[in-house]
Amino acid sequence: MATARSAQAAAEKRRLILDAAVRVFARQGFHTCRVSDIADEAGVAYGLVYHYFRSKDEVLDTLFLERWNVMLDAIREVDTQDITARRKLEAIAGFIVDSYRHDPDLMKVIIVEVTRAANSFGQTHLAKITEAYNLIGAVVEKAQESGEFRTDISPQFAAMAFYGAIEQVLTGWIFDSLPQSAGGFDEAKRLIVETICSGLDR
Amino acid sequence: MATARSAQAAAEKRRLILDAAVRVFARQGFHTCRVSDIADEAGVAYGLVYHYFRSKDEVLDTLFLERWNVMLDAIREVDTQDITARRKLEAIAGFIVDSYRHDPDLMKVIIVEVTRAANSFGQTHLAKITEAYNLIGAVVEKAQESGEFRTDISPQFAAMAFYGAIEQVLTGWIFDSLPQSAGGFDEAKRLIVETICSGLDR
DNA sequence: AGAGCGGTTGACTGACCAGTCAATCGCCAG
DNA sequence: CTGGCGATTGACTGGTCAGTCAACCGCTCT
């Protein structure tokens, strides 16, 4: 039992540090913050961060991979369902928007420090990030084959437009260049999918 | 004449440094490169960079503002023309895509280090960046009033989707997660506008 | 000729911070 | 009670650069 109990305690400490890191990264940014800021926020000693993680980078890598893998699984799961592509895109946009609603700090960190940070962590995780584009592209491709979507827009291209629109909206919320209106989140899902699927034309 | 000649020579050195900085920032990224890398690339002494610029940051600020102001002017100019909103969006997307075609390194730096770097330079230039969204939003808004565009998608929202789609495509090109196909650039303009205006639905 | 003045040079400094490590703590088993 | 081991601590080190500055260059004007 001793082993099990301490293993659990250790896992809790690790999580404590990860959660503190989310808050610190969201508040100060990855490059601007010091490892000591994370330790302070978590209420642990500086060195303990290095007991659980090899480096400052590994903390962010862990946060990103944890969440991104959940998202990739969610997209894959959506794609197995027997619904229209439009509904699939709604579910995907919904998942991402809900991720932000549920934990804005974490999504801020993932978007700002990884997904949009193409020169630093975006580079490291390019393959993982591209995987999401490809999964969305596959949804579009199948919809083209079934006749639901037009075939003169390449699936990869459509995926970029779709994902780009979502990320831009989240970024707008994160930095207050887009108002987070009352109906907000659910309205946003609808608008994104509506824009991409039906277009702005009347 | 002496004054005029040396002033011109000085301006040329300044430009030499700016152009070198574009190459270095594009290759290594702003945070990763050293000021000495810029000086070496420009073939001038380290200290000269500080004769023309107050700081490393100011070099990037200058590059961004130079180009971004040109773009804002271009968007404003497009909006004065008596053409459909769809044509206006085509012209705007065209301008941005052509900027990339003409000087990919500069666009890479602006997008990667400023526009998408929301925590560092994106923060500093948030107002300037938002200005672009607002100008695009105004184009959409007028199109809604004239009946060209549907009115149930907020103009600001549409602007984010439009700009987000463009930037995502450029980012895809920059980091090779989207193939730069043969027809490439002109095809891309068309697809972006087509997607946003008419949608993916058949 | 030579004074003056931008333009130009690059060695140096001061600050910062990621990561190390030796010492301590506290929990459990025997 | 005690030996041992993993968890925890935080002072310290080493390397990295942005930015400074005092000296130097070469052109022009008198």
CSV table of C-alpha atoms (C1' of nucleotides) in Angstrom, one decimal:
chain,number,residue,atom,x,y,z
A,1,MET,CA,0.0,0.0,0.0
A,2,ALA,CA,2.8,2.3,0.8
A,3,THR,CA,4.0,2.3,-2.7
A,4,ALA,CA,0.5,2.9,-4.1
A,5,ARG,CA,-0.2,5.8,-1.7
A,6,SER,CA,3.0,7.6,-2.3
A,7,ALA,CA,2.7,7.1,-6.1
A,8,GLN,CA,-0.7,8.7,-5.9
A,9,ALA,CA,0.7,11.6,-3.8
A,10,ALA,CA,3.5,12.0,-6.3
A,11,ALA,CA,1.0,12.1,-9.2
A,12,GLU,CA,-0.9,14.8,-7.3
A,13,LYS,CA,2.2,16.9,-6.9
A,14,ARG,CA,2.9,16.5,-10.6
A,15,ARG,CA,-0.6,17.7,-11.5
A,16,LEU,CA,-0.3,20.5,-9.0
A,17,ILE,CA,2.8,21.8,-10.9
A,18,LEU,CA,1.1,21.3,-14.3
A,19,ASP,CA,-2.0,23.3,-13.2
A,20,ALA,CA,0.1,26.0,-11.7
A,21,ALA,CA,2.1,26.2,-15.0
A,22,VAL,CA,-1.1,26.7,-16.9
A,23,ARG,CA,-2.0,29.7,-14.8
A,24,VAL,CA,1.5,31.1,-15.0
A,25,PHE,CA,1.9,30.5,-18.8
A,26,ALA,CA,-1.5,32.1,-19.4
A,27,ARG,CA,-0.7,35.1,-17.3
A,28,GLN,CA,2.9,35.8,-18.2
A,29,GLY,CA,3.6,33.8,-21.3
A,30,PHE,CA,6.0,30.9,-21.5
A,31,HIS,CA,9.1,32.9,-22.5
A,32,THR,CA,8.5,35.7,-20.0
A,33,CYS,CA,7.9,33.6,-16.9
A,34,ARG,CA,10.6,31.9,-14.8
A,35,VAL,CA,10.6,28.4,-13.6
A,36,SER,CA,10.6,29.8,-10.1
A,37,ASP,CA,7.2,31.5,-10.9
A,38,ILE,CA,5.7,28.1,-11.6
A,39,ALA,CA,7.2,26.7,-8.4
A,40,ASP,CA,5.9,29.6,-6.4
A,41,GLU,CA,2.4,29.4,-7.9
A,42,ALA,CA,2.3,25.7,-7.1
A,43,GLY,CA,3.7,26.3,-3.6
A,44,VAL,CA,6.6,23.9,-4.0
A,45,ALA,CA,10.4,24.4,-4.1
A,46,TYR,CA,12.2,25.3,-7.3
A,47,GLY,CA,14.0,22.0,-7.6
A,48,LEU,CA,10.8,19.9,-7.4
A,49,VAL,CA,9.8,21.0,-10.9
A,50,TYR,CA,12.9,19.3,-12.1
A,51,HIS,CA,12.1,16.2,-10.2
A,52,TYR,CA,8.9,15.7,-12.2
A,53,PHE,CA,10.0,17.3,-15.5
A,54,ARG,CA,13.3,17.2,-17.4
A,55,SER,CA,13.0,20.9,-18.4
A,56,LYS,CA,10.8,23.9,-18.6
A,57,ASP,CA,10.0,22.9,-22.2
A,58,GLU,CA,8.8,19.5,-21.0
A,59,VAL,CA,6.1,21.1,-18.8
A,60,LEU,CA,4.6,22.9,-21.8
A,61,ASP,CA,5.0,19.8,-24.0
A,62,THR,CA,3.1,17.8,-21.5
A,63,LEU,CA,0.3,20.3,-21.2
A,64,PHE,CA,-0.1,20.5,-25.0
A,65,LEU,CA,0.1,16.8,-25.7
A,66,GLU,CA,-2.4,15.9,-23.0
A,67,ARG,CA,-5.0,18.2,-24.4
A,68,TRP,CA,-4.3,17.8,-28.1
A,69,ASN,CA,-4.5,14.0,-27.9
A,70,VAL,CA,-7.9,14.3,-26.3
A,71,MET,CA,-9.0,16.6,-29.1
A,72,LEU,CA,-7.6,14.3,-31.8
A,73,ASP,CA,-9.5,11.4,-30.2
A,74,ALA,CA,-12.7,13.5,-30.1
A,75,ILE,CA,-12.4,14.3,-33.8
A,76,ARG,CA,-11.8,10.7,-34.7
A,77,GLU,CA,-14.8,9.7,-32.7
A,78,VAL,CA,-17.0,12.3,-34.3
A,79,ASP,CA,-15.9,11.0,-37.7
A,80,THR,CA,-17.1,7.5,-37.0
A,81,GLN,CA,-20.7,8.7,-36.4
A,82,ASP,CA,-23.3,8.4,-39.0
A,83,ILE,CA,-24.2,12.1,-39.4
A,84,THR,CA,-23.8,14.7,-42.1
A,85,ALA,CA,-20.4,16.4,-42.5
A,86,ARG,CA,-22.0,19.6,-41.5
A,87,ARG,CA,-22.9,18.0,-38.2
A,88,LYS,CA,-19.4,16.6,-37.8
A,89,LEU,CA,-17.9,20.1,-38.3
A,90,GLU,CA,-20.4,21.4,-35.8
A,91,ALA,CA,-19.3,18.8,-33.3
A,92,ILE,CA,-15.6,19.6,-33.9
A,93,ALA,CA,-16.1,23.3,-33.6
A,94,GLY,CA,-18.2,22.6,-30.6
A,95,PHE,CA,-15.6,20.6,-28.9
A,96,ILE,CA,-12.9,23.2,-29.4
A,97,VAL,CA,-15.2,26.0,-28.2
A,98,ASP,CA,-16.2,24.0,-25.2
A,99,SER,CA,-12.6,23.3,-24.4
A,100,TYR,CA,-12.1,27.1,-24.2
A,101,ARG,CA,-15.3,27.6,-22.2
A,102,HIS,CA,-14.2,24.9,-19.7
A,103,ASP,CA,-10.6,26.0,-19.3
A,104,PRO,CA,-9.8,29.2,-21.0
A,105,ASP,CA,-6.3,29.4,-19.5
A,106,LEU,CA,-5.3,26.0,-20.9
A,107,MET,CA,-6.6,26.8,-24.3
A,108,LYS,CA,-4.9,30.1,-24.3
A,109,VAL,CA,-1.6,28.5,-23.5
A,110,ILE,CA,-2.0,25.8,-26.2
A,111,ILE,CA,-3.0,28.2,-28.9
A,112,VAL,CA,-0.7,31.1,-28.0
A,113,GLU,CA,2.4,29.1,-27.0
A,114,VAL,CA,2.2,26.1,-29.3
A,115,THR,CA,-0.3,26.1,-32.1
A,116,ARG,CA,0.4,29.7,-33.1
A,117,ALA,CA,4.0,29.7,-32.0
A,118,ALA,CA,5.2,28.2,-35.2
A,119,ASN,CA,8.8,29.0,-34.6
A,120,SER,CA,9.2,27.4,-31.2
A,121,PHE,CA,6.9,24.8,-29.9
A,122,GLY,CA,4.7,24.8,-33.0
A,123,GLN,CA,7.8,23.4,-34.8
A,124,THR,CA,8.3,20.6,-32.3
A,125,HIS,CA,4.7,19.6,-32.5
A,126,LEU,CA,4.1,20.2,-36.1
A,127,ALA,CA,3.2,16.6,-36.9
A,128,LYS,CA,0.6,16.5,-34.1
A,129,ILE,CA,-0.9,19.8,-35.2
A,130,THR,CA,-1.0,18.7,-38.8
A,131,GLU,CA,-2.8,15.5,-37.8
A,132,ALA,CA,-5.8,17.6,-36.7
A,133,TYR,CA,-5.8,19.4,-40.1
A,134,ASN,CA,-5.7,16.0,-41.8
A,135,LEU,CA,-8.5,14.6,-39.8
A,136,ILE,CA,-10.7,17.6,-40.7
A,137,GLY,CA,-9.6,17.3,-44.3
A,138,ALA,CA,-10.7,13.6,-44.3
A,139,VAL,CA,-14.2,14.7,-43.1
A,140,VAL,CA,-14.4,17.1,-45.9
A,141,GLU,CA,-13.1,14.6,-48.5
A,142,LYS,CA,-15.7,12.0,-47.6
A,143,ALA,CA,-18.4,14.7,-47.8
A,144,GLN,CA,-17.2,15.5,-51.3
A,145,GLU,CA,-17.4,11.9,-52.3
A,146,SER,CA,-20.9,11.5,-51.0
A,147,GLY,CA,-22.0,14.7,-52.8
A,148,GLU,CA,-22.6,16.7,-49.7
A,149,PHE,CA,-19.8,19.2,-50.3
A,150,ARG,CA,-18.7,20.7,-53.6
A,151,THR,CA,-15.6,19.2,-55.1
A,152,ASP,CA,-13.7,22.2,-56.4
A,153,ILE,CA,-12.2,23.1,-53.1
A,154,SER,CA,-9.4,20.9,-52.0
A,155,PRO,CA,-10.1,19.1,-48.6
A,156,GLN,CA,-6.8,20.2,-47.1
A,157,PHE,CA,-7.6,23.8,-48.1
A,158,ALA,CA,-11.1,23.6,-46.6
A,159,ALA,CA,-9.6,22.2,-43.4
A,160,MET,CA,-7.2,25.1,-43.1
A,161,ALA,CA,-10.0,27.6,-43.6
A,162,PHE,CA,-12.2,25.9,-41.1
A,163,TYR,CA,-9.6,25.4,-38.4
A,164,GLY,CA,-8.1,28.9,-39.1
A,165,ALA,CA,-11.5,30.5,-38.6
A,166,ILE,CA,-12.0,28.7,-35.2
A,167,GLU,CA,-8.6,29.6,-34.0
A,168,GLN,CA,-8.9,33.2,-35.0
A,169,VAL,CA,-12.2,33.5,-33.1
A,170,LEU,CA,-10.7,32.0,-30.0
A,171,THR,CA,-7.7,34.3,-30.3
A,172,GLY,CA,-10.0,37.2,-30.6
A,173,TRP,CA,-11.7,36.2,-27.4
A,174,ILE,CA,-8.4,35.6,-25.6
A,175,PHE,CA,-7.1,39.0,-26.4
A,176,ASP,CA,-10.4,40.9,-26.4
A,177,SER,CA,-10.3,42.0,-30.0
A,178,LEU,CA,-13.6,40.1,-30.4
A,179,PRO,CA,-16.3,40.7,-27.9
A,180,GLN,CA,-17.5,37.7,-25.9
A,181,SER,CA,-21.1,38.5,-26.4
A,182,ALA,CA,-24.0,37.1,-24.2
A,183,GLY,CA,-25.1,34.1,-26.3
A,184,GLY,CA,-21.4,33.8,-26.9
A,185,PHE,CA,-20.1,30.3,-27.2
A,186,ASP,CA,-23.1,28.4,-28.7
A,187,GLU,CA,-23.7,31.3,-31.1
A,188,ALA,CA,-20.1,31.1,-32.1
A,189,LYS,CA,-20.2,27.4,-33.0
A,190,ARG,CA,-23.2,28.0,-35.2
A,191,LEU,CA,-21.7,31.1,-36.9
A,192,ILE,CA,-18.4,29.4,-37.7
A,193,VAL,CA,-20.0,26.3,-39.3
A,194,GLU,CA,-22.6,28.4,-41.0
A,195,THR,CA,-19.9,30.7,-42.5
A,196,ILE,CA,-17.7,27.8,-43.7
A,197,CYS,CA,-20.5,25.6,-45.0
A,198,SER,CA,-23.0,28.1,-46.4
A,199,GLY,CA,-20.9,31.2,-46.9
A,200,LEU,CA,-21.6,34.9,-46.4
A,201,ASP,CA,-23.5,35.3,-49.6
A,202,ARG,CA,-27.2,35.9,-49.3
B,1,MET,CA,25.1,68.1,-51.2
B,2,ALA,CA,27.3,66.5,-48.6
B,3,THR,CA,24.4,66.4,-46.2
B,4,ALA,CA,22.1,64.9,-48.8
B,5,ARG,CA,24.6,62.4,-49.9
B,6,SER,CA,25.4,61.1,-46.5
B,7,ALA,CA,21.8,61.1,-45.4
B,8,GLN,CA,21.1,58.9,-48.4
B,9,ALA,CA,24.0,56.6,-47.6
B,10,ALA,CA,22.8,56.4,-44.0
B,11,ALA,CA,19.3,55.5,-45.1
B,12,GLU,CA,20.8,52.8,-47.3
B,13,LYS,CA,22.7,51.3,-44.3
B,14,ARG,CA,19.5,51.4,-42.3
B,15,ARG,CA,17.7,49.5,-45.0
B,16,LEU,CA,20.6,47.1,-45.3
B,17,ILE,CA,20.1,46.2,-41.6
B,18,LEU,CA,16.4,45.9,-42.0
B,19,ASP,CA,16.7,43.6,-44.9
B,20,ALA,CA,19.3,41.5,-43.2
B,21,ALA,CA,17.0,41.3,-40.1
B,22,VAL,CA,14.2,39.9,-42.3
B,23,ARG,CA,16.4,37.1,-43.5
B,24,VAL,CA,17.7,36.3,-40.0
B,25,PHE,CA,14.3,36.5,-38.3
B,26,ALA,CA,12.8,34.3,-41.0
B,27,ARG,CA,15.6,31.7,-40.7
B,28,GLN,CA,16.1,31.6,-37.0
B,29,GLY,CA,13.2,33.3,-35.4
B,30,PHE,CA,13.3,36.6,-33.4
B,31,HIS,CA,13.9,35.1,-30.0
B,32,THR,CA,16.5,32.6,-31.2
B,33,CYS,CA,18.7,34.9,-33.1
B,34,ARG,CA,21.2,37.3,-31.6
B,35,VAL,CA,21.7,40.9,-32.6
B,36,SER,CA,25.2,39.9,-33.8
B,37,ASP,CA,23.5,37.5,-36.3
B,38,ILE,CA,21.8,40.5,-37.9
B,39,ALA,CA,24.9,42.6,-37.9
B,40,ASP,CA,26.9,39.7,-39.5
B,41,GLU,CA,24.2,39.1,-42.1
B,42,ALA,CA,24.2,42.8,-43.0
B,43,GLY,CA,28.0,42.9,-43.0
B,44,VAL,CA,28.2,45.7,-40.5
B,45,ALA,CA,29.5,46.0,-37.0
B,46,TYR,CA,27.4,45.0,-34.0
B,47,GLY,CA,27.2,48.5,-32.6
B,48,LEU,CA,25.8,49.9,-35.8
B,49,VAL,CA,22.5,48.2,-35.3
B,50,TYR,CA,22.2,50.3,-32.2
B,51,HIS,CA,23.1,53.5,-34.1
B,52,TYR,CA,20.0,53.0,-36.3
B,53,PHE,CA,17.7,51.3,-33.8
B,54,ARG,CA,17.1,51.8,-30.1
B,55,SER,CA,16.7,48.0,-29.5
B,56,LYS,CA,16.4,44.6,-31.1
B,57,ASP,CA,12.6,45.0,-30.6
B,58,GLU,CA,12.6,48.2,-32.6
B,59,VAL,CA,14.0,46.5,-35.6
B,60,LEU,CA,11.0,44.1,-35.7
B,61,ASP,CA,8.6,46.8,-34.8
B,62,THR,CA,9.8,48.8,-37.8
B,63,LEU,CA,9.5,45.9,-40.2
B,64,PHE,CA,6.0,45.1,-39.0
B,65,LEU,CA,4.7,48.7,-39.1
B,66,GLU,CA,6.2,49.4,-42.5
B,67,ARG,CA,4.4,46.5,-44.1
B,68,TRP,CA,1.2,46.5,-42.1
B,69,ASN,CA,0.5,50.2,-42.8
B,70,VAL,CA,0.9,49.5,-46.5
B,71,MET,CA,-1.6,46.7,-46.1
B,72,LEU,CA,-4.1,48.9,-44.2
B,73,ASP,CA,-3.8,51.6,-46.9
B,74,ALA,CA,-4.4,48.9,-49.5
B,75,ILE,CA,-7.6,47.7,-47.8
B,76,ARG,CA,-8.9,51.2,-47.3
B,77,GLU,CA,-8.3,51.9,-51.0
B,78,VAL,CA,-10.1,48.8,-52.1
B,79,ASP,CA,-13.0,49.8,-49.9
B,80,THR,CA,-13.5,53.1,-51.8
B,81,GLN,CA,-13.9,51.3,-55.1
B,82,ASP,CA,-17.3,50.8,-56.6
B,83,ILE,CA,-17.3,47.0,-56.8
B,84,THR,CA,-19.1,44.1,-55.0
B,85,ALA,CA,-18.0,43.1,-51.6
B,86,ARG,CA,-17.0,39.8,-53.0
B,87,ARG,CA,-14.6,41.6,-55.3
B,88,LYS,CA,-13.3,43.6,-52.4
B,89,LEU,CA,-12.6,40.5,-50.4
B,90,GLU,CA,-10.9,39.1,-53.5
B,91,ALA,CA,-8.7,42.1,-53.7
B,92,ILE,CA,-7.8,42.0,-50.0
B,93,ALA,CA,-7.0,38.3,-50.1
B,94,GLY,CA,-5.1,38.9,-53.3
B,95,PHE,CA,-3.0,41.7,-51.7
B,96,ILE,CA,-2.0,39.5,-48.8
B,97,VAL,CA,-1.2,36.5,-50.9
B,98,ASP,CA,0.8,38.7,-53.3
B,99,SER,CA,2.7,40.1,-50.4
B,100,TYR,CA,3.7,36.6,-49.5
B,101,ARG,CA,4.6,35.8,-53.1
B,102,HIS,CA,6.7,38.9,-53.5
B,103,ASP,CA,8.6,38.6,-50.2
B,104,PRO,CA,7.9,35.3,-48.3
B,105,ASP,CA,10.5,36.0,-45.7
B,106,LEU,CA,9.0,39.3,-44.7
B,107,MET,CA,5.5,37.9,-44.5
B,108,LYS,CA,6.8,34.9,-42.5
B,109,VAL,CA,8.3,37.3,-40.0
B,110,ILE,CA,5.2,39.4,-39.7
B,111,ILE,CA,2.9,36.5,-39.3
B,112,VAL,CA,5.0,34.3,-37.1
B,113,GLU,CA,6.7,36.9,-34.9
B,114,VAL,CA,3.9,39.6,-34.7
B,115,THR,CA,0.5,38.7,-35.9
B,116,ARG,CA,0.4,35.2,-34.4
B,117,ALA,CA,2.8,36.0,-31.5
B,118,ALA,CA,-0.1,37.3,-29.4
B,119,ASN,CA,1.9,37.3,-26.1
B,120,SER,CA,4.9,39.3,-27.2
B,121,PHE,CA,4.7,41.6,-30.2
B,122,GLY,CA,1.1,40.8,-31.0
B,123,GLN,CA,0.3,42.5,-27.7
B,124,THR,CA,2.3,45.6,-28.5
B,125,HIS,CA,0.7,46.0,-31.9
B,126,LEU,CA,-2.8,44.7,-31.0
B,127,ALA,CA,-4.4,48.0,-32.0
B,128,LYS,CA,-2.8,48.0,-35.4
B,129,ILE,CA,-3.8,44.4,-36.0
B,130,THR,CA,-7.3,44.9,-34.9
B,131,GLU,CA,-7.6,47.8,-37.3
B,132,ALA,CA,-7.3,45.4,-40.1
B,133,TYR,CA,-10.1,43.2,-38.7
B,134,ASN,CA,-12.3,46.3,-38.4
B,135,LEU,CA,-11.7,47.4,-41.9
B,136,ILE,CA,-12.6,44.0,-43.2
B,137,GLY,CA,-15.6,44.0,-40.9
B,138,ALA,CA,-16.7,47.4,-42.4
B,139,VAL,CA,-16.6,45.9,-45.9
B,140,VAL,CA,-18.9,43.1,-44.7
B,141,GLU,CA,-21.2,45.4,-42.8
B,142,LYS,CA,-21.8,47.6,-45.9
B,143,ALA,CA,-22.4,44.5,-48.0
B,144,GLN,CA,-25.1,43.4,-45.4
B,145,GLU,CA,-26.8,46.8,-45.7
B,146,SER,CA,-26.8,46.7,-49.4
B,147,GLY,CA,-28.3,43.2,-49.3
B,148,GLU,CA,-25.3,41.4,-50.9
B,149,PHE,CA,-24.4,39.5,-47.7
B,150,ARG,CA,-26.7,37.8,-45.2
B,151,THR,CA,-27.3,39.7,-42.0
B,152,ASP,CA,-27.3,36.9,-39.5
B,153,ILE,CA,-23.5,36.7,-39.2
B,154,SER,CA,-21.9,39.6,-37.3
B,155,PRO,CA,-19.5,41.5,-39.5
B,156,GLN,CA,-16.7,41.3,-36.9
B,157,PHE,CA,-17.2,37.6,-36.8
B,158,ALA,CA,-17.1,37.3,-40.5
B,159,ALA,CA,-13.9,39.4,-40.6
B,160,MET,CA,-12.2,37.0,-38.2
B,161,ALA,CA,-13.2,34.0,-40.2
B,162,PHE,CA,-12.0,35.6,-43.4
B,163,TYR,CA,-8.7,36.8,-42.0
B,164,GLY,CA,-8.2,33.6,-40.0
B,165,ALA,CA,-8.6,31.5,-43.1
B,166,ILE,CA,-6.0,33.5,-45.1
B,167,GLU,CA,-3.5,33.5,-42.3
B,168,GLN,CA,-3.9,29.8,-41.7
B,169,VAL,CA,-3.2,29.1,-45.4
B,170,LEU,CA,-0.1,31.3,-45.4
B,171,THR,CA,1.1,29.6,-42.2
B,172,GLY,CA,0.5,26.3,-43.9
B,173,TRP,CA,2.7,27.4,-46.8
B,174,ILE,CA,5.3,28.8,-44.5
B,175,PHE,CA,5.7,25.6,-42.6
B,176,ASP,CA,5.0,23.2,-45.4
B,177,SER,CA,1.9,21.7,-43.8
B,178,LEU,CA,0.0,22.8,-46.9
B,179,PRO,CA,1.4,22.0,-50.3
B,180,GLN,CA,2.3,25.0,-52.5
B,181,SER,CA,0.7,23.5,-55.5
B,182,ALA,CA,1.4,24.5,-59.1
B,183,GLY,CA,-1.4,27.0,-59.7
B,184,GLY,CA,-0.8,28.0,-56.1
B,185,PHE,CA,-1.2,31.6,-55.4
B,186,ASP,CA,-4.0,32.6,-57.7
B,187,GLU,CA,-5.9,29.5,-57.0
B,188,ALA,CA,-5.6,30.1,-53.3
B,189,LYS,CA,-7.1,33.6,-53.5
B,190,ARG,CA,-10.1,32.2,-55.4
B,191,LEU,CA,-10.5,29.3,-53.0
B,192,ILE,CA,-10.4,31.5,-49.9
B,193,VAL,CA,-13.0,33.9,-51.2
B,194,GLU,CA,-15.1,31.1,-52.6
B,195,THR,CA,-15.1,29.3,-49.3
B,196,ILE,CA,-16.0,32.3,-47.2
B,197,CYS,CA,-18.6,33.8,-49.6
B,198,SER,CA,-20.3,30.7,-51.0
B,199,GLY,CA,-19.4,28.0,-48.5
B,200,LEU,CA,-18.5,24.4,-48.8
B,201,ASP,CA,-22.0,23.2,-49.4
B,202,ARG,CA,-22.9,22.0,-52.8
C,1,DA,C1',46.4,71.3,-44.1
C,2,DG,C1',43.5,70.2,-40.3
C,3,DA,C1',39.2,70.8,-37.5
C,4,DG,C1',34.9,68.9,-37.0
C,5,DC,C1',31.4,65.6,-37.2
C,6,DG,C1',28.5,61.9,-38.6
C,7,DG,C1',29.2,57.1,-39.3
C,8,DT,C1',31.4,52.9,-37.7
C,9,DT,C1',33.8,49.6,-34.8
C,10,DG,C1',33.8,45.6,-31.4
C,11,DA,C1',35.3,44.5,-26.7
C,12,DC,C1',33.1,44.6,-22.5
C,13,DT,C1',29.5,44.5,-18.7
C,14,DG,C1',25.7,43.6,-16.1
C,15,DA,C1',21.6,41.1,-15.6
C,16,DC,C1',19.1,37.2,-16.0
C,17,DC,C1',17.7,32.4,-15.5
C,18,DA,C1',17.7,27.3,-16.7
C,19,DG,C1',19.3,23.6,-14.8
C,20,DT,C1',22.4,21.1,-11.0
C,21,DC,C1',23.3,19.0,-6.7
C,22,DA,C1',24.3,18.1,-2.1
C,23,DA,C1',21.8,18.3,1.9
C,24,DT,C1',17.5,17.4,4.5
C,25,DC,C1',13.0,15.5,5.4
C,26,DG,C1',9.5,12.1,6.4
C,27,DC,C1',7.5,7.8,5.6
C,28,DC,C1',7.5,2.8,5.9
C,29,DA,C1',9.4,-2.0,6.7
C,30,DG,C1',11.7,-5.0,9.4
D,1,DC,C1',13.9,2.1,17.0
D,2,DT,C1',16.5,2.4,13.0
D,3,DG,C1',18.1,2.0,8.2
D,4,DG,C1',16.9,3.3,3.8
D,5,DC,C1',14.8,5.5,0.0
D,6,DG,C1',12.1,8.5,-2.5
D,7,DA,C1',10.4,13.2,-2.1
D,8,DT,C1',11.7,17.9,-1.3
D,9,DT,C1',14.5,21.9,-0.7
D,10,DG,C1',16.9,26.2,-2.4
D,11,DA,C1',21.7,28.1,-3.0
D,12,DC,C1',24.7,28.1,-6.5
D,13,DT,C1',26.9,27.9,-11.3
D,14,DG,C1',27.6,28.5,-16.1
D,15,DG,C1',26.5,30.4,-20.2
D,16,DT,C1',24.1,33.6,-22.9
D,17,DC,C1',23.1,38.1,-24.8
D,18,DA,C1',21.2,42.9,-25.1
D,19,DG,C1',22.8,47.0,-24.8
D,20,DT,C1',26.9,50.6,-23.7
D,21,DC,C1',30.8,53.2,-24.8
D,22,DA,C1',35.2,55.0,-25.9
D,23,DA,C1',37.9,55.0,-29.7
D,24,DC,C1',38.5,55.3,-34.6
D,25,DC,C1',37.6,56.4,-39.5
D,26,DG,C1',37.0,59.2,-43.5
D,27,DC,C1',34.6,62.8,-45.7
D,28,DT,C1',33.7,67.7,-46.2
D,29,DC,C1',34.3,72.5,-45.5
D,30,DT,C1',37.2,76.3,-44.6
